[in-house]
PDB file of C-alpha atoms in Angstrom:
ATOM      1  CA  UNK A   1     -20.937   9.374   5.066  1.00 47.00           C
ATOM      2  CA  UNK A   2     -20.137   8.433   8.168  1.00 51.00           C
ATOM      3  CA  UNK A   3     -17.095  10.120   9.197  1.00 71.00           C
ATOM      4  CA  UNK A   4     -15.483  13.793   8.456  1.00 86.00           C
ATOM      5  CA  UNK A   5     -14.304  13.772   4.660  1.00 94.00           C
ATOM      6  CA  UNK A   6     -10.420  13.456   4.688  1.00 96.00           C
ATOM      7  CA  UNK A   7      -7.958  14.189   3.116  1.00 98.00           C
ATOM      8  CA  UNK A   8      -6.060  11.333   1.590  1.00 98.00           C
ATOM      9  CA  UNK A   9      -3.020  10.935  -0.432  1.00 98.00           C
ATOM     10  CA  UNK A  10      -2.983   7.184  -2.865  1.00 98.00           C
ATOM     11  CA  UNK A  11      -0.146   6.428  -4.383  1.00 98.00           C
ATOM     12  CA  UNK A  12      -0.503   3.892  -6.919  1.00 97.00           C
ATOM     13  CA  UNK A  13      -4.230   4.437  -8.184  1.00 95.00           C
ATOM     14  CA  UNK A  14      -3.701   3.776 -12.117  1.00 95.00           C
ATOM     15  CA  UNK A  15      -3.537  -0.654 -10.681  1.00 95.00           C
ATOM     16  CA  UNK A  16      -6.591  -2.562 -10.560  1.00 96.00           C
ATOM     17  CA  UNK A  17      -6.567  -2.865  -7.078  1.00 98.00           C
ATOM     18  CA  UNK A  18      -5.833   1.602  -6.915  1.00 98.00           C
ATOM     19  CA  UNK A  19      -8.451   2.309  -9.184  1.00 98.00           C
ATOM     20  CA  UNK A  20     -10.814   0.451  -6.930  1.00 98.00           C
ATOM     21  CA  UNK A  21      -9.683   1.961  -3.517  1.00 98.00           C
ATOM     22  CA  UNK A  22      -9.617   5.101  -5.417  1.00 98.00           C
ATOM     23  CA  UNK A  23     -13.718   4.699  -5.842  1.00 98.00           C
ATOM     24  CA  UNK A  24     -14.373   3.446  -2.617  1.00 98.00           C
ATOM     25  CA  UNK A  25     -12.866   6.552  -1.171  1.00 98.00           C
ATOM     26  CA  UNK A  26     -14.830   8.800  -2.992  1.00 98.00           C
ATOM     27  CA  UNK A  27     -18.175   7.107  -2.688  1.00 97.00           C
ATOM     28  CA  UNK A  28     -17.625   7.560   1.153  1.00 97.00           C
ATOM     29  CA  UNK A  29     -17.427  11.663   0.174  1.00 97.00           C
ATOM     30  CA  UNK A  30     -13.329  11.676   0.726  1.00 98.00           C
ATOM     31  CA  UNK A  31     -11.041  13.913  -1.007  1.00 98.00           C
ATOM     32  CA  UNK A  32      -8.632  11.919  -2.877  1.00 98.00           C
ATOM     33  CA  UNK A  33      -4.728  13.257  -4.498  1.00 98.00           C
ATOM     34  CA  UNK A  34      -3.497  10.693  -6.783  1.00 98.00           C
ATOM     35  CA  UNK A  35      -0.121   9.767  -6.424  1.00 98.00           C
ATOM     36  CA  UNK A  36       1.817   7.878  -9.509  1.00 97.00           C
ATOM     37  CA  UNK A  37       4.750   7.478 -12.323  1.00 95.00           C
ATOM     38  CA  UNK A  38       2.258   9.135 -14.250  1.00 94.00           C
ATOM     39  CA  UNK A  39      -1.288   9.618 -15.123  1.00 95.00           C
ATOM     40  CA  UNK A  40      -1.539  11.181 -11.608  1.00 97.00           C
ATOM     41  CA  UNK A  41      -1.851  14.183  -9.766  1.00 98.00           C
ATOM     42  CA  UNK A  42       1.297  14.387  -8.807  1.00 98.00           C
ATOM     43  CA  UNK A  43       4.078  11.826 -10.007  1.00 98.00           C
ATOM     44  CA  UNK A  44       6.298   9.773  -7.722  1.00 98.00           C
ATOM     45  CA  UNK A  45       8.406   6.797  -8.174  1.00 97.00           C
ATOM     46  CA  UNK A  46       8.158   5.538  -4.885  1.00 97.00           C
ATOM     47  CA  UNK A  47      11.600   4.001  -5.326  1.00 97.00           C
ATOM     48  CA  UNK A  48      13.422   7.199  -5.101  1.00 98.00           C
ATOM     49  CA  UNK A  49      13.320   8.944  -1.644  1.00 98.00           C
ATOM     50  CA  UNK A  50      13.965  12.197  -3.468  1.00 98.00           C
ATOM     51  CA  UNK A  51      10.862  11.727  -5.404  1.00 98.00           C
ATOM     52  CA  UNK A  52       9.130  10.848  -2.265  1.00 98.00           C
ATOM     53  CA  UNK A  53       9.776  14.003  -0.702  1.00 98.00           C
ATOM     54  CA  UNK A  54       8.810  16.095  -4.035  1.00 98.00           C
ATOM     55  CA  UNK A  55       5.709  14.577  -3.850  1.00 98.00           C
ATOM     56  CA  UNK A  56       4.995  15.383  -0.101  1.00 98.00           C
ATOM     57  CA  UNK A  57       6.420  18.760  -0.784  1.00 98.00           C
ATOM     58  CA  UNK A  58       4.169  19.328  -4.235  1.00 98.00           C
ATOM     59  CA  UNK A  59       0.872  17.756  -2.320  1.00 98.00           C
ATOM     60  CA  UNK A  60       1.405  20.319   0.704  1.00 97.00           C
ATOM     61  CA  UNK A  61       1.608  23.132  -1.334  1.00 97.00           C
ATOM     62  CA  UNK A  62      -1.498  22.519  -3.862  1.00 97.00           C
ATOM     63  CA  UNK A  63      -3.374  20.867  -1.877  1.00 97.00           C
ATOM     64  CA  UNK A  64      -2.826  21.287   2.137  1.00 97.00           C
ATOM     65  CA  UNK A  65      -2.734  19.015   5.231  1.00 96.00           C
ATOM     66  CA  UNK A  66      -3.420  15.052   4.500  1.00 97.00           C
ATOM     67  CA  UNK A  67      -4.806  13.161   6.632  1.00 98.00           C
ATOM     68  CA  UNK A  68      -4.258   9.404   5.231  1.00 98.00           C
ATOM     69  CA  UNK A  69      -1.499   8.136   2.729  1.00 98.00           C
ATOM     70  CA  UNK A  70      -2.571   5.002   1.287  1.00 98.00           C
ATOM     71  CA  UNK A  71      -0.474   2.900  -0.547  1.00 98.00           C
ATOM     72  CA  UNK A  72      -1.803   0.454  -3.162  1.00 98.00           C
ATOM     73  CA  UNK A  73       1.938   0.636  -5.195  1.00 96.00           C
ATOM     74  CA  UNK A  74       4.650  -1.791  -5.304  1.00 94.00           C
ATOM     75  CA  UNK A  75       6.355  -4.200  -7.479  1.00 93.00           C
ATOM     76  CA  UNK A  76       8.232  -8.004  -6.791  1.00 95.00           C
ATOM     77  CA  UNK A  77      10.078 -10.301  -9.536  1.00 95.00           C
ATOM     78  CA  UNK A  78       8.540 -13.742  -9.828  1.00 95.00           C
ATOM     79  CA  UNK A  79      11.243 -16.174 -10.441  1.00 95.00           C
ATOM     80  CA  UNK A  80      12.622 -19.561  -8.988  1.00 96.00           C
ATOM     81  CA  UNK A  81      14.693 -19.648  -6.120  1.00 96.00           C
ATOM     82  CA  UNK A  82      17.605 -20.898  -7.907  1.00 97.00           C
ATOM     83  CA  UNK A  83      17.397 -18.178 -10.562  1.00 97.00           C
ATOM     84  CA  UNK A  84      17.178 -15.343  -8.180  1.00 97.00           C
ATOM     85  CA  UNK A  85      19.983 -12.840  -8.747  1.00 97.00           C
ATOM     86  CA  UNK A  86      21.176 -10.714  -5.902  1.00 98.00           C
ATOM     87  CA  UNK A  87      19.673  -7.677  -7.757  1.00 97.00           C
ATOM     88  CA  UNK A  88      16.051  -9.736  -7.867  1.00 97.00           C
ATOM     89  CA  UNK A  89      16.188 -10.092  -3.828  1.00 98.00           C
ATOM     90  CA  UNK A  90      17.318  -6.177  -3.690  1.00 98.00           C
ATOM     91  CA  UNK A  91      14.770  -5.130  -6.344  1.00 97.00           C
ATOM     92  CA  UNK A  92      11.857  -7.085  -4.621  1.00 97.00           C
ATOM     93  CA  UNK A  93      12.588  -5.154  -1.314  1.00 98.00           C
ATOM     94  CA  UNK A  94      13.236  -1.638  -2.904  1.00 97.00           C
ATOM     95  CA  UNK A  95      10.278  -1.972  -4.613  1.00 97.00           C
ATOM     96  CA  UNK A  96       7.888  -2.732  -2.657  1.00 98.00           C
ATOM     97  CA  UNK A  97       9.472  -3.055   0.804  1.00 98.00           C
ATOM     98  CA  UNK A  98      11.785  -0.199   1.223  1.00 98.00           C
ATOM     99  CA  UNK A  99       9.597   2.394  -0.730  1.00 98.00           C
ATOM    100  CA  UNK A 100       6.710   1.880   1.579  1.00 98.00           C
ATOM    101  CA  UNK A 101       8.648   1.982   4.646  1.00 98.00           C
ATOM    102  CA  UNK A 102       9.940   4.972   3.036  1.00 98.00           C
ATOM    103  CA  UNK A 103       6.447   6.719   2.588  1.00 98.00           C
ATOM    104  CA  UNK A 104       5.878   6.593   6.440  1.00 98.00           C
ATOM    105  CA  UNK A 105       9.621   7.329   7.064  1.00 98.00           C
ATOM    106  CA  UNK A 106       8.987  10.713   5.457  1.00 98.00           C
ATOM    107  CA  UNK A 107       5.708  10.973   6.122  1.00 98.00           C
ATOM    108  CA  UNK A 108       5.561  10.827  10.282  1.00 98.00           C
ATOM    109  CA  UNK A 109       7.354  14.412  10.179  1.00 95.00           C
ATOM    110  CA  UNK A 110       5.236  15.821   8.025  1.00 96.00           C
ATOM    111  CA  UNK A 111       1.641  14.813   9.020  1.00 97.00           C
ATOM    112  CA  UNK A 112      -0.670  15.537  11.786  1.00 97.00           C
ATOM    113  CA  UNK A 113      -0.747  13.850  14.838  1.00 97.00           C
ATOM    114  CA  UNK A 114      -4.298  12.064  13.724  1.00 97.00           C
ATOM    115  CA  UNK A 115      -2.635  10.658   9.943  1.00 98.00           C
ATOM    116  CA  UNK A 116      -3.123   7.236   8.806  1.00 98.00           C
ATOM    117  CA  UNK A 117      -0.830   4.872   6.573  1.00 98.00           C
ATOM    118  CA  UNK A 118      -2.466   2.013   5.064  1.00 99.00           C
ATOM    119  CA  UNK A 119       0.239  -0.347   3.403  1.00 98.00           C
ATOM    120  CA  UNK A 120      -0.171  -3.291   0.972  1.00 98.00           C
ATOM    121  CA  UNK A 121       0.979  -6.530   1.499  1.00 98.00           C
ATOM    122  CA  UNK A 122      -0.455 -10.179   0.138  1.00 97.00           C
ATOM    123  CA  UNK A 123      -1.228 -13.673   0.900  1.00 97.00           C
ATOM    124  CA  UNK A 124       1.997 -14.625  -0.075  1.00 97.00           C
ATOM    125  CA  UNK A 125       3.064 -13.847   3.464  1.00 97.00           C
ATOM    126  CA  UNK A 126       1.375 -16.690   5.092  1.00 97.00           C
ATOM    127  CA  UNK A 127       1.081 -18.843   1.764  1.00 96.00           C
ATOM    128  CA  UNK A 128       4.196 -19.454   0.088  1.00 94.00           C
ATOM    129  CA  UNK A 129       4.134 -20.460  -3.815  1.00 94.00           C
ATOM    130  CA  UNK A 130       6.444 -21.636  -6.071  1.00 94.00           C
ATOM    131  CA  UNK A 131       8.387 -18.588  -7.862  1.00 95.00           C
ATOM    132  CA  UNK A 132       7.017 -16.079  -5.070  1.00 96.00           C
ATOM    133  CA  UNK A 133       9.944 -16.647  -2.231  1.00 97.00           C
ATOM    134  CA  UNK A 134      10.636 -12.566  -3.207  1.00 98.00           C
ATOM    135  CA  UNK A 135       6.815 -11.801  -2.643  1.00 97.00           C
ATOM    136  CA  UNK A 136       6.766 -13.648   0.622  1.00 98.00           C
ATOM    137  CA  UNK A 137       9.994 -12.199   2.037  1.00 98.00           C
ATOM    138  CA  UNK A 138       8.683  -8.573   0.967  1.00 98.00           C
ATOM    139  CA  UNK A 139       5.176  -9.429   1.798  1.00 98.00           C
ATOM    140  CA  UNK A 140       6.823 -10.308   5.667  1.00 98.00           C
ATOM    141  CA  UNK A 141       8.575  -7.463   6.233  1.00 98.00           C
ATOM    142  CA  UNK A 142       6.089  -5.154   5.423  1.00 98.00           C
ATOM    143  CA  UNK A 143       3.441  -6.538   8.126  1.00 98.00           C
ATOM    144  CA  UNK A 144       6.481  -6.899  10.394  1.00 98.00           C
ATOM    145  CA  UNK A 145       7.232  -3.217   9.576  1.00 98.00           C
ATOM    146  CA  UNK A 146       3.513  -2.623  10.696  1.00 98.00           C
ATOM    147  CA  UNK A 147       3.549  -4.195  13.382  1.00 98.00           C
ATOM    148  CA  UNK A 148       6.886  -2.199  15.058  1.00 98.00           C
ATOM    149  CA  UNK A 149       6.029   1.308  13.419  1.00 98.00           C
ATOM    150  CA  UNK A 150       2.791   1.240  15.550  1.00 98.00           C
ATOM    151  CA  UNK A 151       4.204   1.579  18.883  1.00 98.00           C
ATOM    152  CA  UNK A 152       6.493   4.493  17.213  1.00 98.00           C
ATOM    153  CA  UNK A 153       4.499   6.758  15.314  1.00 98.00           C
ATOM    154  CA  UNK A 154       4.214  10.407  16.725  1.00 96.00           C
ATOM    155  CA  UNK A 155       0.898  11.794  18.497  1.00 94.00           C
ATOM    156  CA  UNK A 156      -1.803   9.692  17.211  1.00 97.00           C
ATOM    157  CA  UNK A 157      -0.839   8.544  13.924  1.00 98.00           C
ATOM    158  CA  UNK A 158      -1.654   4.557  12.916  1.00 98.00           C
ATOM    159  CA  UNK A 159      -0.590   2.493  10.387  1.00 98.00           C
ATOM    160  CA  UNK A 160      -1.344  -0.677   9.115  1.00 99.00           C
ATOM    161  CA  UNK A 161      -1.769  -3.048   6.247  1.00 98.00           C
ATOM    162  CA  UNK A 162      -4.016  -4.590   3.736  1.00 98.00           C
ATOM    163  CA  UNK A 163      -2.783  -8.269   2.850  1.00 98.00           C
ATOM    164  CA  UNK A 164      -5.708  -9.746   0.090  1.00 98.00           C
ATOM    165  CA  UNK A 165      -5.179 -13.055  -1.701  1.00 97.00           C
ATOM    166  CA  UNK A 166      -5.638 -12.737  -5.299  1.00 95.00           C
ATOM    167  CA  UNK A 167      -8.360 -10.923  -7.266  1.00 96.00           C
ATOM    168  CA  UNK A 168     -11.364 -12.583  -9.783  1.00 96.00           C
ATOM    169  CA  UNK A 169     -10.421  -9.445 -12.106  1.00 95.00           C
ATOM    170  CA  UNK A 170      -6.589 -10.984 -12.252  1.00 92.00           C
ATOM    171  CA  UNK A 171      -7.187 -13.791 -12.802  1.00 92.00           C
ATOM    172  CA  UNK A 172      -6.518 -13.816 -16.300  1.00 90.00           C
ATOM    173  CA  UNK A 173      -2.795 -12.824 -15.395  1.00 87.00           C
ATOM    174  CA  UNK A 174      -2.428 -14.754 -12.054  1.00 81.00           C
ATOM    175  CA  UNK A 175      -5.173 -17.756 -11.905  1.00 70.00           C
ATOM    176  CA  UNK A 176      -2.515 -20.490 -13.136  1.00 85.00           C
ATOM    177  CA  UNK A 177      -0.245 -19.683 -10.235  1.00 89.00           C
ATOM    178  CA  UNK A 178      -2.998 -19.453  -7.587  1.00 92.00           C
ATOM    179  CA  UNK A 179      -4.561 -22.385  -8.445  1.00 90.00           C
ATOM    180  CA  UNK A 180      -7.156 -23.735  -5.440  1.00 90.00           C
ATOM    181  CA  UNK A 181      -6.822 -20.209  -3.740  1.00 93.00           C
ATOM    182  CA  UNK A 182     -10.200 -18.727  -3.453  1.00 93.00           C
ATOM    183  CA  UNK A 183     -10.337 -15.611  -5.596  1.00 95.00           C
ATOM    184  CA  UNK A 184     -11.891 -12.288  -4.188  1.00 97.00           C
ATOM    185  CA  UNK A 185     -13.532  -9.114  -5.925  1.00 98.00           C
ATOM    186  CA  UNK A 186     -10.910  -6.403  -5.815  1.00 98.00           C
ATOM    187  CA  UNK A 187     -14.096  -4.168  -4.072  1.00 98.00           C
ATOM    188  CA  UNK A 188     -13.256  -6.015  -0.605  1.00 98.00           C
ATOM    189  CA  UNK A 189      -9.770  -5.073  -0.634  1.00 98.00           C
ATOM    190  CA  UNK A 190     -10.545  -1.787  -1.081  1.00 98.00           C
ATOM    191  CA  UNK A 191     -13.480  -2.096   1.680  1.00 98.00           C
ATOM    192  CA  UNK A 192     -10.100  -2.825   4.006  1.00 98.00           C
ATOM    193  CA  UNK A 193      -8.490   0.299   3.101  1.00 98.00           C
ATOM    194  CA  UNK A 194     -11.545   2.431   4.112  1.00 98.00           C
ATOM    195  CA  UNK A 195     -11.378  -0.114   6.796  1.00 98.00           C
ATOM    196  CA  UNK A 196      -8.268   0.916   8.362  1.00 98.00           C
ATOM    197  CA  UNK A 197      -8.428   4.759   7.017  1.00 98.00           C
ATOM    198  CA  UNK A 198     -11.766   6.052   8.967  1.00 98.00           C
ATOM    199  CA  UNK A 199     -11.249   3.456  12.141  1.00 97.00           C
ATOM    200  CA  UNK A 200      -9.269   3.393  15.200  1.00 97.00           C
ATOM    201  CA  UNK A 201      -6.791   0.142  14.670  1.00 98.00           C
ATOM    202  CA  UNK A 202      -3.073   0.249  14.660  1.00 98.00           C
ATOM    203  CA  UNK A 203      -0.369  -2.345  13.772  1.00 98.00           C
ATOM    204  CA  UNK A 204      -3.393  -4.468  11.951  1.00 98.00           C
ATOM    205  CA  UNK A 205      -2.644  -6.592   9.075  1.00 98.00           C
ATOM    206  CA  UNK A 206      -6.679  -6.256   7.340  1.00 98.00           C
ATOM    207  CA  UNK A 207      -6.639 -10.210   5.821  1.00 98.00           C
ATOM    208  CA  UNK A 208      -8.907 -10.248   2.764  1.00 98.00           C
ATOM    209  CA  UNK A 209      -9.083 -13.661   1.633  1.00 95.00           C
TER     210      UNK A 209
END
């Protein structure tokens, strides 16, 4: 171990890519509160900024200060432009754009002045694919969101993002519509989230690709 343990609060750690940050963090001796719709330590829907605040509320009481919120949560519809509904573009950003923003809305009042947030985006936002305009957009204005937030935070705290292209264990699910895209173990992404949790960088978008 290399740093101080810390505390640090994952939402989304039941995914393929949480379960793996999830066991990166605690090879490297951190303490880690699971965060989730269930199967969790303490449940969240990260869509509801009532349930947002529970959850910051429940983790302060059982389990003290945190010092990094992670975020490896967040859902997008995959459908062609000219099928999109309203209620697709709306559901893409509450789901993945708006709840994240939301976590470090909430969460700069609450934390210390040394706390991390470590978002998720994807390649999508440099990449664009057929079906994925929703992903991109969202993808966008999360590292955008990043970016800005960085020169805002209170005290010390930093935020930024991990944006990986698409993992060899999705493949099964995924590999048709990333075809030529060079796949990546889901281990490096979550070697970008310790990445960005024990170092010193702000406003970074951690490229895994």
């Amino acid at each position: 171990m290399t740093t101080s343990p810390l505390e640090v609060l994952l939402i989304g750690a039941n995914g393929t890519l949480g379960r793996a940050v999830l066991t990166a963090l605690r090879e490297r001796g951190h303490q880690v509160v699971t965060a989730s719709r269930k199967d969790a330590d303490v449940p969240v829907d990260i869509t509801d900024p009532e349930s947002i605040r529970a959850m910051y509320d429940a983790v302060a009481e059982r389990y003290g200060e945190v010092d990094a919120v992670a975020s490896a949560a967040g859902s997008v519809p995959w459908r062609p432009l000219a099928e999109l509904t309203t209620e697709d573009v709306r559901g893409g950003l509450e789901g993945k754009a708006v709840s994240q923003i939301e976590l470090v809305r909430q969460g700069a009042a609450r934390l210390p002045a040394h706390a991390s947030y470590t978002l998720i985006t994807g390649v999508l936002a440099r990449e664009p694919l057929l079906t994925g305009s929703v992903a991109s957009l969202v993808n966008g204005a999360v590292e955008a969101f990043v970016r800005a937030a960085a020169i805002e935070l209170p005290g010390r705290q930093r935020i930024n993002a991990v944006s990986p292209t698409v993992f060899i264990e999705s493949l099964d699910v995924y590999g048709d519509t990333f075809a030529g895209f060079d796949a990546v173990p889901v281990a490096r992404a979550a070697n970008a989230y310790v990445k960005s949790i024990e170092g010193h960088r702000t406003g970074q978008v951690f490229r895994v690709e």
